Coordinates of C-alpha atoms in Angstrom, one line a residue:
Chain A
M183 CA 34.8 -21.3 28.1
H184 CA 33.6 -24.1 26.1
N185 CA 37.4 -25.9 26.8
E186 CA 36.2 -25.3 30.7
T187 CA 32.6 -26.8 30.4
A188 CA 34.7 -29.9 28.8
I189 CA 36.9 -30.2 31.4
Q190 CA 34.3 -30.4 33.7
N191 CA 32.6 -32.5 31.9
M192 CA 35.4 -35.1 31.9
T193 CA 36.0 -34.6 35.7
E194 CA 32.3 -35.7 36.3
T195 CA 32.5 -38.8 33.9
A196 CA 35.7 -39.7 35.7
T197 CA 34.7 -39.2 39.3
R198 CA 31.2 -40.9 38.5
G199 CA 33.7 -43.5 36.5
S200 CA 35.6 -44.4 39.4
L201 CA 32.5 -44.3 41.9
F202 CA 30.7 -47.5 39.7
R203 CA 34.2 -49.0 39.3
R204 CA 35.4 -48.5 43.2
V205 CA 31.4 -50.2 43.7
W206 CA 32.2 -52.4 41.4
N207 CA 35.4 -53.6 42.8
F208 CA 33.8 -53.4 46.8
Y209 CA 31.3 -56.5 45.4
I210 CA 33.8 -58.1 43.5
E211 CA 36.5 -57.9 46.2
G212 CA 34.1 -59.3 48.6
F213 CA 32.9 -62.1 47.1
K214 CA 36.5 -63.3 46.7
A215 CA 36.9 -62.8 50.4
M216 CA 33.9 -64.9 51.2
T217 CA 34.3 -68.3 52.7
V218 CA 31.1 -69.8 53.7
G219 CA 29.4 -66.8 51.7
K220 CA 30.4 -69.0 48.6
T221 CA 28.4 -71.9 49.9
L222 CA 25.3 -69.7 51.0
W223 CA 25.8 -67.7 47.4
A224 CA 25.6 -71.3 45.5
I225 CA 22.1 -72.6 48.1
I226 CA 20.7 -68.9 46.9
F227 CA 21.1 -69.1 43.5
I228 CA 19.8 -72.6 43.2
K229 CA 16.8 -71.8 45.5
L230 CA 16.2 -68.7 43.4
F231 CA 16.2 -70.8 40.1
I232 CA 13.8 -73.8 41.7
F233 CA 11.2 -70.8 43.1
F234 CA 11.1 -69.0 39.8
V235 CA 12.2 -70.9 36.7
V236 CA 10.5 -74.4 37.9
I237 CA 7.6 -73.3 40.5
K238 CA 6.7 -70.5 39.3
M239 CA 7.0 -71.3 35.7
L240 CA 5.3 -74.7 36.1
F241 CA 3.0 -74.4 38.7
F242 CA 2.2 -71.0 39.5
P243 CA 0.9 -69.2 36.4
N244 CA -2.0 -66.3 37.1
F245 CA -4.7 -67.6 37.1
L246 CA -7.4 -65.1 36.5
A247 CA -5.0 -64.2 33.1
S248 CA -6.0 -68.2 31.9
Q249 CA -9.3 -67.3 32.5
A250 CA -9.5 -63.9 31.2
S251 CA -7.6 -61.3 29.2
S252 CA -9.3 -57.8 29.7
D253 CA -9.8 -56.3 33.4
E254 CA -13.3 -56.2 32.5
G255 CA -13.8 -60.3 32.0
K256 CA -11.7 -61.1 35.2
A257 CA -14.4 -58.6 37.3
Q258 CA -17.1 -60.5 35.2
Y259 CA -15.4 -63.9 36.1
V260 CA -14.8 -63.1 39.5
R261 CA -18.4 -61.8 40.0
H262 CA -19.7 -65.5 38.9
Q263 CA -17.3 -66.8 41.2
L264 CA -18.7 -65.1 43.8
T265 CA -22.0 -65.4 43.0
N266 CA -22.1 -68.8 41.9
N267 CA -22.1 -72.2 43.2
K268 CA -20.8 -71.0 46.2
Chain W
M1 CA -18.9 -81.4 45.2
T2 CA -19.2 -80.0 48.4
Q3 CA -16.6 -82.4 49.4
L4 CA -14.3 -81.6 46.9
L5 CA -14.7 -77.9 47.3
L6 CA -13.8 -78.5 51.2
N7 CA -10.9 -80.3 50.2
V8 CA -9.6 -77.8 47.8
V9 CA -10.0 -75.2 50.6
D10 CA -8.3 -77.0 53.2
W11 CA -5.1 -78.0 50.6
S12 CA -4.9 -74.5 49.7
R13 CA -4.6 -73.3 53.7
A14 CA -2.4 -76.0 54.6
Q15 CA 0.2 -75.2 52.0
F16 CA -0.3 -71.6 52.9
A17 CA -0.1 -72.3 56.4
L18 CA 3.2 -74.2 55.7
T19 CA 4.8 -72.1 53.5
A20 CA 4.3 -69.1 56.3
C21 CA 5.4 -70.9 58.9
Y22 CA 8.8 -71.9 57.2
H23 CA 9.3 -68.2 56.3
W24 CA 8.5 -67.5 60.1
L25 CA 11.3 -69.7 61.0
F26 CA 13.9 -67.5 59.3
V27 CA 12.3 -64.3 59.5
P28 CA 12.3 -63.2 63.8
L29 CA 15.8 -64.5 64.2
T30 CA 16.6 -61.7 61.4
L31 CA 15.0 -59.2 62.5
G32 CA 16.2 -59.7 66.2
L33 CA 19.6 -61.1 65.3
G34 CA 19.8 -57.6 63.5
V35 CA 19.3 -55.7 66.3
I36 CA 22.3 -57.6 68.6
I37 CA 24.9 -57.5 66.1
A38 CA 24.2 -53.5 66.0
I39 CA 24.3 -52.9 69.6
M40 CA 27.5 -55.2 69.6
E41 CA 29.1 -53.0 66.6
T42 CA 28.0 -50.0 68.7
M43 CA 29.7 -51.0 71.6
Y44 CA 33.0 -51.6 69.3
Y45 CA 32.3 -48.3 67.9
R46 CA 32.6 -46.7 71.6
T47 CA 35.1 -48.9 72.4
R48 CA 37.3 -50.0 69.8
D49 CA 37.8 -53.1 71.9
E50 CA 38.7 -55.4 69.3
K51 CA 36.9 -58.3 71.2
W52 CA 34.1 -56.7 70.7
L53 CA 34.5 -56.9 67.2
A54 CA 35.3 -60.3 67.6
T55 CA 31.8 -61.0 69.2
T56 CA 30.1 -58.5 66.6
K57 CA 31.3 -61.2 63.7
L58 CA 30.8 -64.1 65.0
W59 CA 27.2 -63.5 65.5
M60 CA 26.8 -61.5 61.9
T61 CA 28.3 -64.3 60.4
L62 CA 25.2 -66.4 61.6
F63 CA 22.7 -63.6 60.7
G64 CA 24.6 -64.2 57.2
V65 CA 23.7 -67.6 57.1
N66 CA 19.9 -67.0 58.3
F67 CA 19.7 -64.2 56.3
A68 CA 20.9 -66.3 53.0
I69 CA 18.5 -69.2 53.5
G70 CA 15.6 -67.5 54.1
V71 CA 15.7 -65.0 51.6
A72 CA 12.7 -64.9 48.9
T73 CA 11.3 -67.6 51.3
G74 CA 8.3 -65.2 51.4
I75 CA 7.7 -64.9 47.5
I76 CA 6.3 -68.1 47.5
L77 CA 3.4 -66.9 49.2
E78 CA 3.0 -64.2 46.7
F79 CA 2.5 -67.1 44.1
E80 CA -0.2 -68.7 45.8
F81 CA -1.7 -65.4 46.1
G82 CA -1.8 -65.4 42.4
T83 CA -2.5 -68.8 41.6
N84 CA -4.7 -70.4 44.7
W85 CA -6.2 -67.2 46.3
S86 CA -7.2 -65.4 42.9
N87 CA -10.6 -64.5 43.6
Y88 CA -9.1 -63.1 46.9
S89 CA -6.5 -61.2 45.2
W90 CA -8.3 -59.2 42.6
F91 CA -11.4 -58.7 45.4
V92 CA -8.6 -57.2 47.4
G93 CA -7.1 -54.9 44.8
D94 CA -4.8 -52.6 45.7
I95 CA -4.8 -52.7 49.0
F96 CA -2.5 -55.7 49.3
G97 CA -0.3 -54.3 46.4
A98 CA 0.3 -51.0 47.3
P99 CA 2.1 -52.4 50.8
L100 CA 3.8 -55.2 48.9
A101 CA 5.4 -53.1 46.8
I102 CA 6.6 -50.7 49.2
E103 CA 8.1 -53.7 50.9
G104 CA 9.9 -55.3 47.8
I105 CA 11.5 -51.8 47.3
L106 CA 12.7 -51.7 50.9
A107 CA 13.5 -55.1 50.8
F108 CA 15.3 -54.6 47.7
F109 CA 17.2 -51.4 47.9
M110 CA 17.6 -51.2 51.7
E111 CA 18.5 -54.4 52.9
S112 CA 20.5 -55.7 50.0
T113 CA 22.8 -52.2 49.6
F114 CA 23.2 -52.6 53.4
I115 CA 23.6 -55.6 53.9
A116 CA 26.4 -56.0 51.3
V117 CA 28.1 -53.1 53.2
M118 CA 28.0 -54.8 56.4
F119 CA 29.8 -58.2 55.4
F120 CA 31.7 -56.9 52.5
G121 CA 32.7 -53.5 53.9
W122 CA 34.7 -53.8 57.0
K123 CA 38.0 -52.7 56.0
K124 CA 37.2 -50.6 52.8
V125 CA 34.5 -48.1 54.9
S126 CA 35.2 -46.0 57.5
P127 CA 33.8 -47.7 61.3
R128 CA 31.3 -45.0 61.4
F129 CA 29.8 -45.4 57.8
H130 CA 30.1 -49.5 58.6
L131 CA 27.9 -49.3 61.6
A132 CA 25.7 -47.0 60.1
A133 CA 25.0 -49.8 57.3
T134 CA 24.5 -52.3 59.8
W135 CA 21.5 -50.2 61.8
L136 CA 20.3 -49.9 58.2
T137 CA 20.1 -53.1 57.8
A138 CA 18.4 -54.2 61.0
I139 CA 15.8 -51.3 60.6
G140 CA 15.2 -52.1 56.5
A141 CA 14.3 -55.6 57.8
S142 CA 12.0 -54.4 60.6
L143 CA 10.5 -51.9 57.7
S144 CA 9.7 -54.6 55.1
A145 CA 8.2 -56.6 57.9
L146 CA 6.0 -53.5 59.0
W147 CA 4.4 -53.5 55.3
I148 CA 3.8 -57.3 55.0
L149 CA 2.1 -56.6 58.5
V150 CA 0.1 -53.8 57.3
A151 CA -1.2 -56.3 54.8
N152 CA -2.4 -59.1 57.0
A153 CA -3.7 -56.3 59.6
W154 CA -6.0 -55.1 56.6
M155 CA -7.2 -58.7 56.4
Q156 CA -8.3 -59.0 60.0
Y157 CA -9.8 -55.3 59.8
P158 CA -10.5 -54.3 56.4
T159 CA -10.3 -50.3 56.6
G160 CA -9.5 -47.4 54.4
V161 CA -11.5 -48.7 51.5
T162 CA -14.9 -48.7 49.2
F163 CA -16.2 -51.5 47.3
N164 CA -16.7 -51.1 43.5
P165 CA -19.4 -53.7 42.2
E166 CA -18.3 -52.5 38.5
T167 CA -14.9 -53.5 39.2
M168 CA -15.4 -56.2 41.6
R169 CA -12.6 -54.8 43.7
N170 CA -11.6 -52.7 46.8
E171 CA -9.9 -49.4 46.3
M172 CA -8.2 -47.5 48.9
T173 CA -9.8 -44.2 49.9
S174 CA -7.1 -43.9 52.5
F175 CA -3.7 -45.3 52.7
L176 CA -3.0 -43.9 56.1
D177 CA -6.2 -45.5 57.5
V178 CA -4.8 -48.8 55.9
A179 CA -0.9 -48.1 57.2
L180 CA -2.1 -46.8 60.3
S181 CA -4.9 -48.8 61.5
P182 CA -4.6 -50.2 65.1
M183 CA -4.7 -53.3 63.8
A184 CA -1.5 -52.4 61.6
I185 CA 0.0 -50.8 64.7
N186 CA -0.3 -53.4 67.5
K187 CA 0.7 -56.2 65.2
F188 CA 4.1 -54.5 63.7
F189 CA 5.2 -54.0 67.3
H190 CA 4.2 -57.0 68.9
T191 CA 5.4 -59.5 66.1
V192 CA 8.7 -57.2 66.0
L193 CA 9.1 -57.0 69.4
S194 CA 8.8 -60.7 69.9
A195 CA 11.6 -61.2 67.4
W196 CA 14.2 -59.4 69.5
V197 CA 13.3 -62.1 72.2
L198 CA 13.6 -64.9 70.0
G199 CA 16.8 -63.4 68.9
S200 CA 17.8 -63.0 72.4
A201 CA 16.9 -66.6 73.4
F202 CA 19.1 -67.9 70.0
V203 CA 22.2 -65.9 71.3
I204 CA 21.6 -67.1 74.9
G205 CA 20.8 -70.4 74.1
V206 CA 24.1 -70.6 71.6
S207 CA 26.4 -69.3 74.1
A208 CA 25.2 -71.7 76.7
W209 CA 26.4 -74.5 74.5
M210 CA 29.4 -72.9 74.2
L211 CA 30.0 -72.1 78.0
L212 CA 29.0 -76.1 78.5
R213 CA 32.1 -77.0 76.3
G214 CA 34.4 -74.3 78.0
R215 CA 34.7 -72.5 74.9
N216 CA 35.4 -68.4 75.0
R217 CA 34.3 -67.7 78.0
D218 CA 34.6 -63.9 78.0
H219 CA 33.1 -63.8 74.2
C220 CA 29.8 -65.8 76.0
L221 CA 29.7 -63.2 78.7
R222 CA 29.7 -60.5 76.5
S223 CA 27.2 -61.8 74.2
L224 CA 24.8 -63.0 77.2
K225 CA 24.5 -59.5 78.7
I226 CA 23.6 -58.0 75.3
A227 CA 21.2 -60.3 74.1
T228 CA 19.8 -60.5 77.8
W229 CA 18.9 -56.8 77.7
V230 CA 17.3 -57.0 74.6
G231 CA 15.5 -59.8 75.4
I232 CA 14.1 -58.2 78.6
A233 CA 13.2 -54.9 76.5
G234 CA 11.5 -57.3 74.0
I235 CA 9.6 -59.7 76.2
V236 CA 8.1 -56.7 78.1
L237 CA 7.3 -54.4 75.5
T238 CA 5.8 -57.5 73.6
M239 CA 3.5 -58.1 76.3
V240 CA 2.4 -54.0 76.5
T241 CA 1.8 -54.7 72.9
G242 CA 0.1 -57.8 73.6
H243 CA -2.5 -56.2 75.9
S244 CA -3.0 -53.7 73.3
S245 CA -3.4 -56.3 70.8
A246 CA -5.7 -58.0 72.4
V247 CA -8.1 -54.5 73.0
T248 CA -8.1 -54.6 69.1
V249 CA -9.0 -57.8 68.6
A250 CA -11.8 -57.1 71.2
E251 CA -13.0 -54.5 69.5
H252 CA -12.8 -55.8 65.7
Q253 CA -12.5 -59.7 65.7
P254 CA -14.7 -59.9 69.2
M255 CA -15.2 -63.9 68.0
K256 CA -11.7 -64.4 67.7
L257 CA -11.1 -63.1 71.6
A258 CA -13.9 -65.9 73.0
A259 CA -12.1 -68.6 70.9
M260 CA -8.9 -67.8 72.3
E261 CA -10.3 -68.3 76.0
G262 CA -13.0 -70.8 75.0
L263 CA -15.8 -68.2 75.9
Y264 CA -19.2 -69.7 75.5
D265 CA -21.6 -67.5 77.5
G266 CA -19.5 -64.4 78.2
G267 CA -20.8 -61.3 80.7
R268 CA -19.4 -58.3 82.7
D269 CA -16.8 -59.1 85.3
Q270 CA -15.6 -61.6 83.0
A271 CA -12.2 -64.1 84.4
I272 CA -9.9 -65.2 82.5
V273 CA -8.5 -68.7 82.1
A274 CA -4.9 -68.9 83.5
F275 CA -5.0 -72.6 82.6
G276 CA -7.6 -74.9 82.0
V277 CA -8.4 -78.1 79.8
L278 CA -11.1 -77.8 77.1
N279 CA -14.3 -79.9 77.2
P280 CA -13.8 -81.8 73.6
E281 CA -18.0 -82.5 74.4
K282 CA -18.5 -78.8 74.2
T283 CA -20.4 -77.1 71.0
V284 CA -22.4 -74.2 70.5
D285 CA -25.5 -76.8 70.4
N286 CA -25.4 -77.7 73.8
D287 CA -24.9 -76.7 77.6
E288 CA -21.9 -78.9 78.6
N289 CA -19.7 -77.1 80.8
P290 CA -16.6 -75.6 78.1
Y291 CA -14.1 -76.8 80.6
L292 CA -13.3 -80.1 82.5
F293 CA -11.0 -77.8 84.8
D294 CA -9.9 -74.6 84.7
F295 CA -8.1 -71.9 87.0
S296 CA -9.4 -68.6 86.4
I297 CA -8.2 -65.4 87.3
P298 CA -11.1 -62.7 88.0
Y299 CA -11.9 -60.2 86.2
G300 CA -9.1 -60.5 84.0
L301 CA -10.8 -61.1 80.7
S302 CA -12.6 -58.0 80.9
V303 CA -9.7 -55.8 81.6
L304 CA -7.7 -57.6 79.1
A305 CA -10.4 -56.6 76.3
A306 CA -11.0 -53.3 77.6
N307 CA -8.9 -51.9 80.6
D308 CA -11.9 -52.1 82.4
P309 CA -12.7 -55.0 85.3
H310 CA -16.5 -54.3 84.8
S311 CA -16.6 -54.7 80.8
F312 CA -19.0 -57.0 79.3
V313 CA -17.0 -60.0 77.0
P314 CA -19.3 -61.1 74.8
G315 CA -19.1 -65.5 74.2
I316 CA -19.4 -67.4 71.6
N317 CA -23.2 -68.1 72.1
D318 CA -23.6 -64.3 72.6
L319 CA -22.0 -63.4 69.4
I320 CA -24.0 -65.4 67.7
A321 CA -27.2 -64.6 69.2
G322 CA -26.1 -60.8 68.8
R323 CA -26.5 -60.4 72.6
S324 CA -24.8 -57.7 74.7
I325 CA -25.3 -56.2 78.2
N326 CA -24.9 -52.4 78.4
E327 CA -23.1 -50.7 81.6
A328 CA -26.0 -50.2 83.6
G329 CA -26.5 -54.0 83.4
D330 CA -29.2 -54.6 80.7
T331 CA -29.5 -57.2 78.4
V332 CA -29.4 -55.6 74.9
S333 CA -29.4 -56.6 71.5
T334 CA -26.9 -56.1 68.6
I335 CA -26.9 -57.7 65.0
S336 CA -27.2 -61.2 65.3
Y337 CA -25.1 -64.1 62.7
A338 CA -28.5 -65.2 61.4
E339 CA -29.2 -61.5 60.3
R340 CA -25.8 -61.0 59.1
I341 CA -26.2 -64.1 57.0
E342 CA -29.5 -62.8 55.6
R343 CA -28.0 -59.3 54.8
G344 CA -24.7 -61.1 53.4
K345 CA -27.3 -62.6 51.4
L346 CA -29.1 -59.6 50.3
A347 CA -25.5 -58.0 49.3
K348 CA -24.3 -61.3 47.0
E349 CA -27.7 -61.3 45.4
A350 CA -27.3 -57.4 44.4
L351 CA -23.9 -58.4 43.2
A352 CA -24.9 -60.7 40.7
Q353 CA -27.7 -58.5 40.0
Y354 CA -25.5 -55.8 39.5
G355 CA -23.2 -57.7 36.9
E356 CA -26.9 -58.5 34.7
A357 CA -27.7 -54.1 35.1
L358 CA -23.9 -53.6 33.8
Q359 CA -24.3 -55.6 30.8
S360 CA -28.2 -54.0 29.9
E361 CA -26.3 -50.5 30.2
N362 CA -29.3 -49.6 33.4
T363 CA -27.7 -47.3 35.6
A364 CA -30.8 -46.5 37.3
R365 CA -30.6 -50.4 38.6
Q366 CA -27.0 -50.1 38.8
A367 CA -27.8 -47.5 41.0
E368 CA -30.5 -49.3 43.1
L369 CA -28.4 -52.4 43.3
R370 CA -25.1 -50.4 44.6
K371 CA -27.2 -48.8 47.6
I372 CA -28.0 -52.6 48.4
I373 CA -24.5 -53.6 48.0
D374 CA -23.0 -50.6 50.1
D375 CA -25.7 -51.0 52.8
N376 CA -25.1 -54.6 53.5
F377 CA -21.1 -54.9 52.0
N378 CA -19.6 -55.1 56.3
H379 CA -21.7 -58.4 56.2
L380 CA -20.9 -60.0 52.6
G381 CA -18.9 -62.7 53.6
Y382 CA -21.6 -64.0 55.9
G383 CA -23.9 -64.6 53.0
Y384 CA -21.6 -67.5 51.7
L385 CA -22.4 -69.3 55.4
E386 CA -25.1 -71.5 55.9
R387 CA -25.3 -71.7 59.5
P388 CA -24.3 -68.9 62.2
E389 CA -22.0 -71.4 63.5
E390 CA -19.9 -71.5 60.3
A391 CA -18.5 -68.5 61.4
V392 CA -16.6 -70.4 64.6
P393 CA -13.2 -70.7 64.6
N394 CA -11.5 -73.9 65.6
V395 CA -11.6 -73.3 69.4
P396 CA -9.3 -75.6 70.7
L397 CA -6.8 -75.0 68.1
T398 CA -7.1 -71.1 69.0
F399 CA -7.4 -72.1 72.7
Y400 CA -4.4 -73.9 73.5
S401 CA -2.3 -72.1 71.2
F402 CA -2.8 -69.0 72.9
H403 CA -2.4 -69.9 76.4
F404 CA 1.1 -71.8 75.2
M405 CA 1.8 -68.4 73.8
V406 CA 0.8 -67.0 77.1
A407 CA 2.9 -69.4 79.6
A408 CA 5.8 -69.3 77.3
G409 CA 6.0 -65.7 77.2
G410 CA 5.7 -65.6 81.3
Y411 CA 8.3 -68.3 81.4
L412 CA 10.6 -66.3 79.3
L413 CA 10.1 -63.0 81.4
V414 CA 11.4 -65.2 84.5
F415 CA 14.2 -67.1 82.4
L416 CA 15.8 -63.6 80.9
F417 CA 15.6 -62.5 84.6
V418 CA 17.1 -64.9 85.8
V419 CA 20.1 -64.9 83.7
L420 CA 20.2 -61.2 83.7
A421 CA 20.9 -61.8 88.1
M422 CA 23.3 -64.6 87.0
L423 CA 25.4 -62.4 84.9
Y424 CA 25.1 -59.4 87.2
K425 CA 25.0 -60.9 90.4
P426 CA 27.0 -64.2 90.1
Q427 CA 27.0 -64.5 94.1
W428 CA 23.3 -65.3 94.5
F429 CA 23.7 -68.5 92.6
K430 CA 27.0 -69.6 94.7
R431 CA 24.8 -72.2 96.1
L432 CA 23.6 -73.6 92.5
R433 CA 26.7 -74.1 91.1
K434 CA 26.1 -77.8 90.8
L435 CA 23.1 -77.0 88.7
E436 CA 25.3 -74.9 86.6
K437 CA 25.5 -77.5 83.6
W438 CA 21.3 -78.0 84.2
G439 CA 20.8 -74.2 83.5
Y440 CA 23.0 -74.5 80.1
Y441 CA 20.6 -77.3 79.1
L442 CA 17.7 -74.9 79.8
A443 CA 19.0 -72.0 78.1
I444 CA 19.4 -74.2 75.0
L445 CA 15.9 -75.7 75.1
T446 CA 14.7 -72.1 75.5
V447 CA 15.3 -71.5 71.7
P448 CA 12.4 -74.2 70.5
I449 CA 10.0 -73.2 73.7
T450 CA 10.6 -69.5 72.0
Y451 CA 10.2 -70.5 68.4
L452 CA 7.1 -72.7 69.1
C453 CA 5.6 -69.5 71.3
S454 CA 6.3 -67.2 68.3
M455 CA 4.6 -69.9 65.7
S456 CA 2.0 -70.1 68.2
G457 CA 1.4 -66.2 68.4
W458 CA 0.5 -66.7 64.5
I459 CA -1.7 -69.8 64.7
V460 CA -3.8 -68.2 67.5
A461 CA -3.9 -64.8 65.0
E462 CA -4.9 -66.9 61.9
V463 CA -6.7 -70.1 63.0
G464 CA -8.4 -67.6 65.5
R465 CA -9.5 -65.3 62.6
Q466 CA -11.3 -68.3 60.7
P467 CA -13.2 -68.9 58.1
W468 CA -12.5 -65.3 56.7
T469 CA -9.7 -64.6 54.4
I470 CA -10.6 -61.2 55.0
Q471 CA -12.6 -60.3 57.8
D472 CA -16.7 -60.4 57.6
L473 CA -16.1 -59.8 53.9
M474 CA -14.7 -62.9 52.3
P475 CA -14.5 -66.4 53.8
N476 CA -11.8 -69.0 52.5
K477 CA -14.2 -70.7 50.6
V478 CA -15.1 -68.1 48.0
A479 CA -11.3 -66.8 48.0
I480 CA -9.5 -70.0 46.7
S481 CA -9.1 -70.2 42.3
D482 CA -11.4 -73.1 40.8
L483 CA -8.5 -75.8 40.9
S484 CA -8.5 -79.4 41.2
V485 CA -6.9 -81.1 44.7
G486 CA -4.3 -82.8 42.8
Y487 CA -2.9 -79.8 41.5
V488 CA -3.0 -78.1 45.0
Q489 CA -1.6 -81.4 46.3
T490 CA 1.4 -81.6 44.3
T491 CA 2.5 -78.3 44.9
F492 CA 1.9 -78.6 48.9
W493 CA 4.4 -81.6 49.0
I494 CA 6.9 -79.7 46.3
F495 CA 7.0 -77.4 49.0
A496 CA 7.5 -79.6 52.0
V497 CA 10.4 -81.0 50.4
V498 CA 11.9 -77.3 49.1
F499 CA 11.6 -75.5 52.8
T500 CA 12.2 -78.6 54.5
A501 CA 15.8 -79.0 52.7
L502 CA 16.3 -75.3 53.0
L503 CA 15.8 -75.8 56.8
I504 CA 17.9 -78.6 56.9
A505 CA 21.0 -76.6 55.2
D506 CA 20.0 -73.2 57.3
I507 CA 20.2 -75.5 60.6
S508 CA 23.3 -77.3 59.6
I509 CA 25.4 -74.2 58.3
I510 CA 24.6 -72.6 61.5
C511 CA 25.7 -75.4 64.1
R512 CA 28.6 -75.8 61.6
Q513 CA 29.8 -72.4 61.7
I514 CA 29.2 -72.2 65.5
A515 CA 31.4 -75.2 66.4
K516 CA 33.8 -73.9 64.2
K517 CA 34.2 -70.9 65.5
S518 CA 33.9 -71.6 68.7
K519 CA 37.0 -73.4 68.7
L520 CA 38.5 -70.6 67.6
D521 CA 40.4 -68.0 70.4
L522 CA 37.7 -65.4 69.6
E523 CA 39.7 -62.8 71.7
K524 CA 42.8 -63.2 68.7
D525 CA 41.5 -65.0 66.1
H526 CA 38.2 -63.5 64.5
D527 CA 38.6 -62.6 60.4

């Protein structure tokens, strides 16, 4: 009985493994076969780098987080903004 | 100080408009072309004719270029919410977060999974599975758009929420009210169906360019037939949903409808301006004629607004004065903008005092103030206005954008039916053979016209609801963060440069691909 379970587990693992391998190969072979796609991927990675590393980190901080650390503090800050000097 | 504040508002708005406009250059082509290539691949699946496969693959390549360049351009808008529009982001609470989170999950899992199968899976998965992946990519793109449009519709018609003065946030009470509001439903169908028209115009324009050069005639004719049918379905349904959108706008944003028509003094049996030029001297304060000249269709606006030729449509002055006309024809009073301003100030003042009551833990006072806030919350935004006229949007921009959109939509309807007739009844056009070349040029010109039409629709939707970030609740001037003008200007120009570079890359790669692929014999060589 134990042997049967072990064999079943090994088969499931192998099947899962082969599925992951198939998916992995699917993407790798797909990327290798691309022509115009390589240029596009270069553009995508450059774009994502500019968006998330340069623009987001340097120019787009979470403004409220810089004003207050807790939710109560943020609520108080927004209340002040919405009821004063506007 | 006031001037400085206005500048920050204007720059923040300009920055958001810039990024949204650039984002919208990519999105409708993805939505429209996605459906067209899915239908083309369905034709291949049903006939197993390699020619359909060649046609599908060509358009799929162009779809891929546009998708790759456009992907993640929308994320910038979310950056701006967090930095430039932080008061709004906090105030709006989970209402905006939930649809955007669903959009993110759908966009990531559905589109990124199935688009990979679409491009990499031609000889690796069964034709049926590949076809399913292509359709799911198209459907996934539309579902992503749905959640963005639900969030946008809530800003135009806030519903399904209750405001919590303690947390200063709106809290969702009914997800269904938010997701299925008439504003959201109409906006989704009107926007996505108009994208079908844009995808159609793109395929027709590119095919016309290839025909002009005498390349791949059979491929072009196949493409034209599919694109034209999709375009006709799209433009007819866009017009139907445009009408239902107008009914919703008349009900929930009557000031926008009045601005769309340049209507200052409304009435029953209200005509619609089919074509007109606004009088630049006209303001809410004077009695000048609103139009230098106009050609109007009797009863048109009453029908558009309420499906009733005799219904009352309020103008800008009626809305400000709180004037309406009932079914018996008697003038009756509704709430004026002056009263709204008073009630908005009451809500604003109560909100300030609620903060003090919270700090002193005076629960009885909190309950009193809560009642004042609840009773006047629907007018809160007016409390930030000094004069009723501040609640009037830019009439010329809204008016001309609306009329351009309608005129271009009418042109597209005629254009698509003419293309359809040329495809199926070419004998009708034998005498016009000499003009064939000009027909191709017109088809190419139709591509930018369709983009402008699509963009005009967004200008009507967004400029027409000014000065509100959230209709009636929050004007732009309190929605923005306390940033310096220079900071917003800097990021504006960074985005202008980055997005322009992306647009140039998109257009140049697409043009190169079209030129390259069109030189191949697509009946034989399509890999």
